[in-house]
Amino acid sequence: LVTRENPYLVGGCKRTGDINECDFPSVYPCFGLCINTIGNYNCSCLAGTQSEGRHISFFGFLIFLILMHSAFYHRRNRRRHQK
């Protein structure tokens, strides 16, 4: 586990420099682009993704709509031909 020592306690400031939080994804999770800053880190989503790395896909939704429309269209035509 990565810990930060308290610089206000005697002997508490043991580290020199900054902790690179991006090197410890289990402690500092980032599913996108991790950028280390002094005393912190920034996590930016990659293009086409949102929080926690889930992809947002317009094309997947469009394919779903086309398949649903096709299924309803064929079902309606089948019922018309049965009458």
mmCIF file of C-alpha atoms in Angstrom:
data_model
loop_
_atom_site.group_PDB
_atom_site.id
_atom_site.type_symbol
_atom_site.label_atom_id
_atom_site.label_comp_id
_atom_site.label_asym_id
_atom_site.label_seq_id
_atom_site.Cartn_x
_atom_site.Cartn_y
_atom_site.Cartn_z
ATOM 1 C CA LEU A 1 0.000 0.000 0.000
ATOM 2 C CA VAL A 2 1.294 3.445 -0.903
ATOM 3 C CA THR A 3 1.185 5.905 1.974
ATOM 4 C CA ARG A 4 2.073 9.542 2.260
ATOM 5 C CA GLU A 5 3.997 10.556 5.352
ATOM 6 C CA ASN A 6 2.867 13.597 7.285
ATOM 7 C CA PRO A 7 5.424 16.408 6.776
ATOM 8 C CA TYR A 8 4.199 18.143 9.955
ATOM 9 C CA LEU A 9 5.299 15.297 12.260
ATOM 10 C CA VAL A 10 8.905 14.828 13.369
ATOM 11 C CA GLY A 11 10.457 12.351 10.969
ATOM 12 C CA GLY A 12 7.252 12.317 8.955
ATOM 13 C CA CYS A 13 8.600 13.667 5.698
ATOM 14 C CA LYS A 14 10.572 10.682 4.459
ATOM 15 C CA ARG A 15 9.904 10.837 0.744
ATOM 16 C CA THR A 16 11.712 13.066 -1.660
ATOM 17 C CA GLY A 17 9.677 14.200 -4.611
ATOM 18 C CA ASP A 18 6.152 13.262 -5.540
ATOM 19 C CA ILE A 19 4.358 9.922 -5.592
ATOM 20 C CA ASN A 20 3.390 8.964 -9.127
ATOM 21 C CA GLU A 21 -0.187 7.858 -8.486
ATOM 22 C CA CYS A 22 -0.442 6.569 -12.060
ATOM 23 C CA ASP A 23 2.018 3.800 -11.147
ATOM 24 C CA PHE A 24 -0.462 2.401 -8.577
ATOM 25 C CA PRO A 25 -3.795 1.850 -10.395
ATOM 26 C CA SER A 26 -5.146 -0.448 -7.677
ATOM 27 C CA VAL A 27 -4.846 2.381 -5.137
ATOM 28 C CA TYR A 28 -5.524 5.313 -7.493
ATOM 29 C CA PRO A 29 -7.913 3.945 -10.156
ATOM 30 C CA CYS A 30 -7.990 5.545 -13.580
ATOM 31 C CA PHE A 31 -9.542 3.789 -16.579
ATOM 32 C CA GLY A 32 -8.492 6.494 -19.017
ATOM 33 C CA LEU A 33 -5.421 8.663 -19.452
ATOM 34 C CA CYS A 34 -3.643 9.099 -16.107
ATOM 35 C CA ILE A 35 -1.517 12.245 -15.745
ATOM 36 C CA ASN A 36 0.600 12.661 -12.619
ATOM 37 C CA THR A 37 0.649 16.122 -11.021
ATOM 38 C CA ILE A 38 2.437 17.361 -7.920
ATOM 39 C CA GLY A 39 0.539 15.946 -4.959
ATOM 40 C CA ASN A 40 -2.279 14.500 -7.058
ATOM 41 C CA TYR A 41 -3.204 13.022 -10.434
ATOM 42 C CA ASN A 42 -5.710 13.739 -13.205
ATOM 43 C CA CYS A 43 -7.688 11.075 -14.987
ATOM 44 C CA SER A 44 -9.174 11.946 -18.375
ATOM 45 C CA CYS A 45 -11.525 9.744 -20.361
ATOM 46 C CA LEU A 46 -10.294 8.526 -23.717
ATOM 47 C CA ALA A 47 -12.256 9.461 -26.843
ATOM 48 C CA GLY A 48 -15.452 7.417 -27.085
ATOM 49 C CA THR A 49 -15.453 6.387 -23.426
ATOM 50 C CA GLN A 50 -16.913 7.625 -20.190
ATOM 51 C CA SER A 51 -16.251 6.966 -16.514
ATOM 52 C CA GLU A 52 -14.898 3.477 -15.660
ATOM 53 C CA GLY A 53 -13.904 2.771 -19.260
ATOM 54 C CA ARG A 54 -17.328 1.942 -20.593
ATOM 55 C CA HIS A 55 -17.626 2.623 -24.293
ATOM 56 C CA ILE A 56 -20.371 4.794 -25.648
ATOM 57 C CA SER A 57 -21.317 3.475 -29.052
ATOM 58 C CA PHE A 58 -23.801 5.269 -31.229
ATOM 59 C CA PHE A 59 -23.361 2.625 -33.918
ATOM 60 C CA GLY A 60 -24.253 -0.194 -31.527
ATOM 61 C CA PHE A 61 -27.454 1.589 -30.585
ATOM 62 C CA LEU A 62 -28.205 2.264 -34.266
ATOM 63 C CA ILE A 63 -27.752 -1.425 -35.136
ATOM 64 C CA PHE A 64 -30.060 -2.360 -32.249
ATOM 65 C CA LEU A 65 -32.756 0.005 -33.573
ATOM 66 C CA ILE A 66 -32.431 -1.370 -37.113
ATOM 67 C CA LEU A 67 -32.749 -4.960 -35.871
ATOM 68 C CA MET A 68 -35.805 -4.128 -33.753
ATOM 69 C CA HIS A 69 -37.445 -2.289 -36.661
ATOM 70 C CA SER A 70 -36.708 -5.199 -38.987
ATOM 71 C CA ALA A 71 -38.181 -7.734 -36.543
ATOM 72 C CA PHE A 72 -41.409 -5.738 -36.114
ATOM 73 C CA TYR A 73 -41.667 -5.128 -39.875
ATOM 74 C CA HIS A 74 -41.332 -8.842 -40.711
ATOM 75 C CA ARG A 75 -43.767 -9.828 -37.975
ATOM 76 C CA ARG A 76 -46.352 -7.338 -39.261
ATOM 77 C CA ASN A 77 -45.953 -8.578 -42.853
ATOM 78 C CA ARG A 78 -46.284 -12.213 -41.770
ATOM 79 C CA ARG A 79 -49.562 -11.443 -40.000
ATOM 80 C CA ARG A 80 -50.904 -9.646 -43.083
ATOM 81 C CA HIS A 81 -50.125 -12.632 -45.306
ATOM 82 C CA GLN A 82 -51.846 -15.055 -42.908
ATOM 83 C CA LYS A 83 -55.193 -13.228 -43.173
#
